[in-house]
């Protein structure tokens, strides 16, 4: 198995798109991620996998909290903005933002925003796995289509015909 073969195979795995955000007290940082999953219900927790070379990695490592914003199809432009390395300092100029109880920034209009206390981190290969204990969630939209990542691009689920 080569890294190229692995990456080609993983392009076939469809995933939801999340925006991971953190506030260091002096600046806000964000990263588009597809490697987000639930960990357990008691305590409510999730995992976020981040490449150690990502600009947000050190900030997540030092932060006490972070937010996982699950994006909707209508937020594709915001996802593209955060997925592009240029203009990092103006990423938060798009969208409407609020500050959660932990201090993490949340994107208003997301399907849901999970306010997380960082309770663990482990490394494997080129990535770190951050464990977030969910202290609250903000449900913004209930009737929206998820933004997904498939075959190297943002896309949407096909519309299903109703009987």
PDB file of C-alpha atoms in Angstrom:
ATOM      1  CA  UNK A   1       0.000   0.000   0.000  1.00  0.00           C
ATOM      2  CA  UNK A   2       1.455   3.334  -1.046  1.00  0.00           C
ATOM      3  CA  UNK A   3       0.330   6.767   0.155  1.00  0.00           C
ATOM      4  CA  UNK A   4      -0.909   7.510  -3.381  1.00  0.00           C
ATOM      5  CA  UNK A   5      -3.009   4.317  -3.444  1.00  0.00           C
ATOM      6  CA  UNK A   6      -4.372   5.147   0.003  1.00  0.00           C
ATOM      7  CA  UNK A   7      -5.348   8.690  -1.042  1.00  0.00           C
ATOM      8  CA  UNK A   8      -6.999   7.443  -4.234  1.00  0.00           C
ATOM      9  CA  UNK A   9      -9.012   4.903  -2.271  1.00  0.00           C
ATOM     10  CA  UNK A  10     -10.050   7.430   0.368  1.00  0.00           C
ATOM     11  CA  UNK A  11     -11.378   9.763  -2.363  1.00  0.00           C
ATOM     12  CA  UNK A  12     -14.199   7.231  -2.713  1.00  0.00           C
ATOM     13  CA  UNK A  13     -15.220   7.622   0.949  1.00  0.00           C
ATOM     14  CA  UNK A  14     -17.944  10.251   1.121  1.00  0.00           C
ATOM     15  CA  UNK A  15     -17.798  12.371   4.267  1.00  0.00           C
ATOM     16  CA  UNK A  16     -19.619  15.248   5.880  1.00  0.00           C
ATOM     17  CA  UNK A  17     -17.804  18.589   5.992  1.00  0.00           C
ATOM     18  CA  UNK A  18     -17.082  20.282   9.318  1.00  0.00           C
ATOM     19  CA  UNK A  19     -15.392  23.539  10.182  1.00  0.00           C
ATOM     20  CA  UNK A  20     -13.206  23.249  13.288  1.00  0.00           C
ATOM     21  CA  UNK A  21     -12.745  26.595  15.037  1.00  0.00           C
ATOM     22  CA  UNK A  22     -10.725  27.798  17.996  1.00  0.00           C
ATOM     23  CA  UNK A  23     -10.088  31.166  19.635  1.00  0.00           C
ATOM     24  CA  UNK A  24      -6.640  31.637  21.178  1.00  0.00           C
ATOM     25  CA  UNK A  25      -7.563  34.907  22.856  1.00  0.00           C
ATOM     26  CA  UNK A  26      -5.561  36.880  20.302  1.00  0.00           C
ATOM     27  CA  UNK A  27      -6.931  35.366  17.072  1.00  0.00           C
ATOM     28  CA  UNK A  28      -9.503  32.948  15.693  1.00  0.00           C
ATOM     29  CA  UNK A  29      -8.418  29.955  13.622  1.00  0.00           C
ATOM     30  CA  UNK A  30     -10.368  27.501  11.493  1.00  0.00           C
ATOM     31  CA  UNK A  31      -9.894  24.343   9.454  1.00  0.00           C
ATOM     32  CA  UNK A  32     -12.148  22.354   7.130  1.00  0.00           C
ATOM     33  CA  UNK A  33     -12.181  18.711   8.202  1.00  0.00           C
ATOM     34  CA  UNK A  34     -13.835  15.518   7.039  1.00  0.00           C
ATOM     35  CA  UNK A  35     -12.193  13.325   9.697  1.00  0.00           C
ATOM     36  CA  UNK A  36     -14.715  13.995  12.478  1.00  0.00           C
ATOM     37  CA  UNK A  37     -16.665  11.259  14.216  1.00  0.00           C
ATOM     38  CA  UNK A  38     -18.588  10.541  17.378  1.00  0.00           C
ATOM     39  CA  UNK A  39     -16.695   8.780  20.153  1.00  0.00           C
ATOM     40  CA  UNK A  40     -19.297   7.969  22.791  1.00  0.00           C
ATOM     41  CA  UNK A  41     -22.540   9.206  24.331  1.00  0.00           C
ATOM     42  CA  UNK A  42     -21.402   9.034  27.978  1.00  0.00           C
ATOM     43  CA  UNK A  43     -19.676  11.364  28.229  1.00  0.00           C
ATOM     44  CA  UNK A  44     -20.794  12.947  24.938  1.00  0.00           C
ATOM     45  CA  UNK A  45     -17.610  13.211  22.916  1.00  0.00           C
ATOM     46  CA  UNK A  46     -16.156  13.281  19.445  1.00  0.00           C
ATOM     47  CA  UNK A  47     -12.849  12.874  17.617  1.00  0.00           C
ATOM     48  CA  UNK A  48     -11.216  15.305  15.192  1.00  0.00           C
ATOM     49  CA  UNK A  49      -8.173  14.203  13.175  1.00  0.00           C
ATOM     50  CA  UNK A  50      -5.803  16.995  12.095  1.00  0.00           C
ATOM     51  CA  UNK A  51      -2.569  16.863  10.117  1.00  0.00           C
ATOM     52  CA  UNK A  52       0.331  18.011  12.289  1.00  0.00           C
ATOM     53  CA  UNK A  53       1.425  20.416   9.535  1.00  0.00           C
ATOM     54  CA  UNK A  54      -1.962  22.196   9.489  1.00  0.00           C
ATOM     55  CA  UNK A  55      -1.900  25.843  10.538  1.00  0.00           C
ATOM     56  CA  UNK A  56      -4.474  25.178  13.281  1.00  0.00           C
ATOM     57  CA  UNK A  57      -2.648  22.202  14.827  1.00  0.00           C
ATOM     58  CA  UNK A  58      -0.593  24.097  17.406  1.00  0.00           C
ATOM     59  CA  UNK A  59      -3.614  26.220  18.354  1.00  0.00           C
ATOM     60  CA  UNK A  60      -5.783  23.134  18.924  1.00  0.00           C
ATOM     61  CA  UNK A  61      -2.967  21.528  20.909  1.00  0.00           C
ATOM     62  CA  UNK A  62      -2.794  24.532  23.237  1.00  0.00           C
ATOM     63  CA  UNK A  63      -6.511  25.342  23.409  1.00  0.00           C
ATOM     64  CA  UNK A  64      -8.809  24.271  26.210  1.00  0.00           C
ATOM     65  CA  UNK A  65     -11.806  24.248  23.847  1.00  0.00           C
ATOM     66  CA  UNK A  66     -12.859  24.162  20.220  1.00  0.00           C
ATOM     67  CA  UNK A  67     -16.019  24.052  18.142  1.00  0.00           C
ATOM     68  CA  UNK A  68     -17.086  21.601  15.444  1.00  0.00           C
ATOM     69  CA  UNK A  69     -19.486  23.323  13.035  1.00  0.00           C
ATOM     70  CA  UNK A  70     -21.257  20.811  10.763  1.00  0.00           C
ATOM     71  CA  UNK A  71     -21.758  22.618   7.474  1.00  0.00           C
ATOM     72  CA  UNK A  72     -24.775  22.691   5.206  1.00  0.00           C
ATOM     73  CA  UNK A  73     -24.800  22.787   1.424  1.00  0.00           C
ATOM     74  CA  UNK A  74     -25.534  26.534   1.563  1.00  0.00           C
ATOM     75  CA  UNK A  75     -22.172  27.081   3.277  1.00  0.00           C
ATOM     76  CA  UNK A  76     -19.973  25.776   0.472  1.00  0.00           C
ATOM     77  CA  UNK A  77     -18.427  29.217  -0.176  1.00  0.00           C
ATOM     78  CA  UNK A  78     -17.412  29.435   3.495  1.00  0.00           C
ATOM     79  CA  UNK A  79     -15.944  25.925   3.304  1.00  0.00           C
ATOM     80  CA  UNK A  80     -13.927  26.871   0.232  1.00  0.00           C
ATOM     81  CA  UNK A  81     -12.683  30.023   1.962  1.00  0.00           C
ATOM     82  CA  UNK A  82     -11.417  28.060   4.968  1.00  0.00           C
ATOM     83  CA  UNK A  83      -9.985  25.279   2.779  1.00  0.00           C
ATOM     84  CA  UNK A  84      -7.761  27.765   0.914  1.00  0.00           C
ATOM     85  CA  UNK A  85      -4.463  28.670   2.607  1.00  0.00           C
ATOM     86  CA  UNK A  86      -4.485  32.279   1.407  1.00  0.00           C
ATOM     87  CA  UNK A  87      -6.105  35.131   3.349  1.00  0.00           C
ATOM     88  CA  UNK A  88      -6.146  33.261   6.663  1.00  0.00           C
ATOM     89  CA  UNK A  89      -6.446  36.526   8.564  1.00  0.00           C
ATOM     90  CA  UNK A  90      -9.764  37.378   6.873  1.00  0.00           C
ATOM     91  CA  UNK A  91     -11.468  33.962   6.937  1.00  0.00           C
ATOM     92  CA  UNK A  92     -13.825  34.971   9.722  1.00  0.00           C
ATOM     93  CA  UNK A  93     -14.963  38.017   7.722  1.00  0.00           C
ATOM     94  CA  UNK A  94     -17.459  35.736   5.924  1.00  0.00           C
ATOM     95  CA  UNK A  95     -20.486  34.290   7.688  1.00  0.00           C
ATOM     96  CA  UNK A  96     -22.093  35.297  10.952  1.00  0.00           C
ATOM     97  CA  UNK A  97     -20.243  34.237  14.114  1.00  0.00           C
ATOM     98  CA  UNK A  98     -21.028  33.983  17.789  1.00  0.00           C
ATOM     99  CA  UNK A  99     -18.952  33.006  20.794  1.00  0.00           C
ATOM    100  CA  UNK A 100     -19.968  29.865  22.687  1.00  0.00           C
ATOM    101  CA  UNK A 101     -19.745  29.322  26.460  1.00  0.00           C
ATOM    102  CA  UNK A 102     -16.229  27.864  26.170  1.00  0.00           C
ATOM    103  CA  UNK A 103     -15.062  30.851  24.105  1.00  0.00           C
ATOM    104  CA  UNK A 104     -14.951  28.933  20.826  1.00  0.00           C
ATOM    105  CA  UNK A 105     -16.375  30.645  17.730  1.00  0.00           C
ATOM    106  CA  UNK A 106     -19.510  29.099  16.176  1.00  0.00           C
ATOM    107  CA  UNK A 107     -20.804  29.680  12.661  1.00  0.00           C
ATOM    108  CA  UNK A 108     -24.442  30.767  12.753  1.00  0.00           C
ATOM    109  CA  UNK A 109     -26.426  28.782  10.198  1.00  0.00           C
ATOM    110  CA  UNK A 110     -24.500  25.546  10.596  1.00  0.00           C
ATOM    111  CA  UNK A 111     -26.532  22.359  10.844  1.00  0.00           C
ATOM    112  CA  UNK A 112     -25.198  22.052  14.371  1.00  0.00           C
ATOM    113  CA  UNK A 113     -22.250  23.455  16.329  1.00  0.00           C
ATOM    114  CA  UNK A 114     -20.654  21.288  19.010  1.00  0.00           C
ATOM    115  CA  UNK A 115     -19.005  23.285  21.794  1.00  0.00           C
ATOM    116  CA  UNK A 116     -16.162  21.045  22.993  1.00  0.00           C
ATOM    117  CA  UNK A 117     -13.752  20.988  25.881  1.00  0.00           C
ATOM    118  CA  UNK A 118     -10.479  19.431  24.662  1.00  0.00           C
ATOM    119  CA  UNK A 119      -9.867  16.467  26.952  1.00  0.00           C
ATOM    120  CA  UNK A 120      -7.250  14.521  25.061  1.00  0.00           C
ATOM    121  CA  UNK A 121      -4.869  14.260  22.169  1.00  0.00           C
ATOM    122  CA  UNK A 122      -2.895  11.411  20.713  1.00  0.00           C
ATOM    123  CA  UNK A 123      -0.622  11.217  17.693  1.00  0.00           C
ATOM    124  CA  UNK A 124      -0.525   8.641  14.944  1.00  0.00           C
ATOM    125  CA  UNK A 125       1.685   9.001  11.883  1.00  0.00           C
ATOM    126  CA  UNK A 126       1.287  12.457  10.397  1.00  0.00           C
ATOM    127  CA  UNK A 127      -1.871  13.325  12.348  1.00  0.00           C
ATOM    128  CA  UNK A 128      -3.128  14.109  15.828  1.00  0.00           C
ATOM    129  CA  UNK A 129      -6.470  12.874  17.097  1.00  0.00           C
ATOM    130  CA  UNK A 130      -8.139  15.444  19.328  1.00  0.00           C
ATOM    131  CA  UNK A 131     -10.822  14.280  21.753  1.00  0.00           C
ATOM    132  CA  UNK A 132     -13.515  16.795  22.538  1.00  0.00           C
ATOM    133  CA  UNK A 133     -16.031  16.377  25.312  1.00  0.00           C
ATOM    134  CA  UNK A 134     -19.193  18.102  24.120  1.00  0.00           C
ATOM    135  CA  UNK A 135     -20.419  20.592  26.709  1.00  0.00           C
ATOM    136  CA  UNK A 136     -23.309  21.913  24.601  1.00  0.00           C
ATOM    137  CA  UNK A 137     -24.629  22.031  21.093  1.00  0.00           C
ATOM    138  CA  UNK A 138     -26.376  24.717  19.154  1.00  0.00           C
ATOM    139  CA  UNK A 139     -28.926  23.541  16.645  1.00  0.00           C
ATOM    140  CA  UNK A 140     -29.178  26.203  13.966  1.00  0.00           C
ATOM    141  CA  UNK A 141     -30.903  24.496  11.050  1.00  0.00           C
ATOM    142  CA  UNK A 142     -33.185  21.508  10.974  1.00  0.00           C
ATOM    143  CA  UNK A 143     -34.255  21.549   7.337  1.00  0.00           C
ATOM    144  CA  UNK A 144     -31.086  21.771   5.260  1.00  0.00           C
ATOM    145  CA  UNK A 145     -28.949  19.586   3.052  1.00  0.00           C
ATOM    146  CA  UNK A 146     -25.506  18.586   4.315  1.00  0.00           C
ATOM    147  CA  UNK A 147     -22.331  19.660   2.553  1.00  0.00           C
ATOM    148  CA  UNK A 148     -20.312  16.585   1.689  1.00  0.00           C
ATOM    149  CA  UNK A 149     -16.848  15.820   0.342  1.00  0.00           C
ATOM    150  CA  UNK A 150     -16.467  13.174  -2.348  1.00  0.00           C
ATOM    151  CA  UNK A 151     -13.796  12.461  -4.937  1.00  0.00           C
ATOM    152  CA  UNK A 152     -11.793  15.561  -4.027  1.00  0.00           C
ATOM    153  CA  UNK A 153     -14.586  18.111  -4.174  1.00  0.00           C
ATOM    154  CA  UNK A 154     -17.462  19.627  -2.240  1.00  0.00           C
ATOM    155  CA  UNK A 155     -20.823  18.313  -3.373  1.00  0.00           C
ATOM    156  CA  UNK A 156     -24.358  17.649  -2.177  1.00  0.00           C
ATOM    157  CA  UNK A 157     -26.471  14.582  -1.779  1.00  0.00           C
ATOM    158  CA  UNK A 158     -28.671  13.888  -4.796  1.00  0.00           C
ATOM    159  CA  UNK A 159     -32.289  14.853  -4.298  1.00  0.00           C
ATOM    160  CA  UNK A 160     -34.475  11.852  -3.556  1.00  0.00           C
ATOM    161  CA  UNK A 161     -37.871  11.559  -5.166  1.00  0.00           C
ATOM    162  CA  UNK A 162     -40.721  11.188  -2.708  1.00  0.00           C
ATOM    163  CA  UNK A 163     -43.432   8.665  -3.397  1.00  0.00           C
TER     164      UNK A 163
END
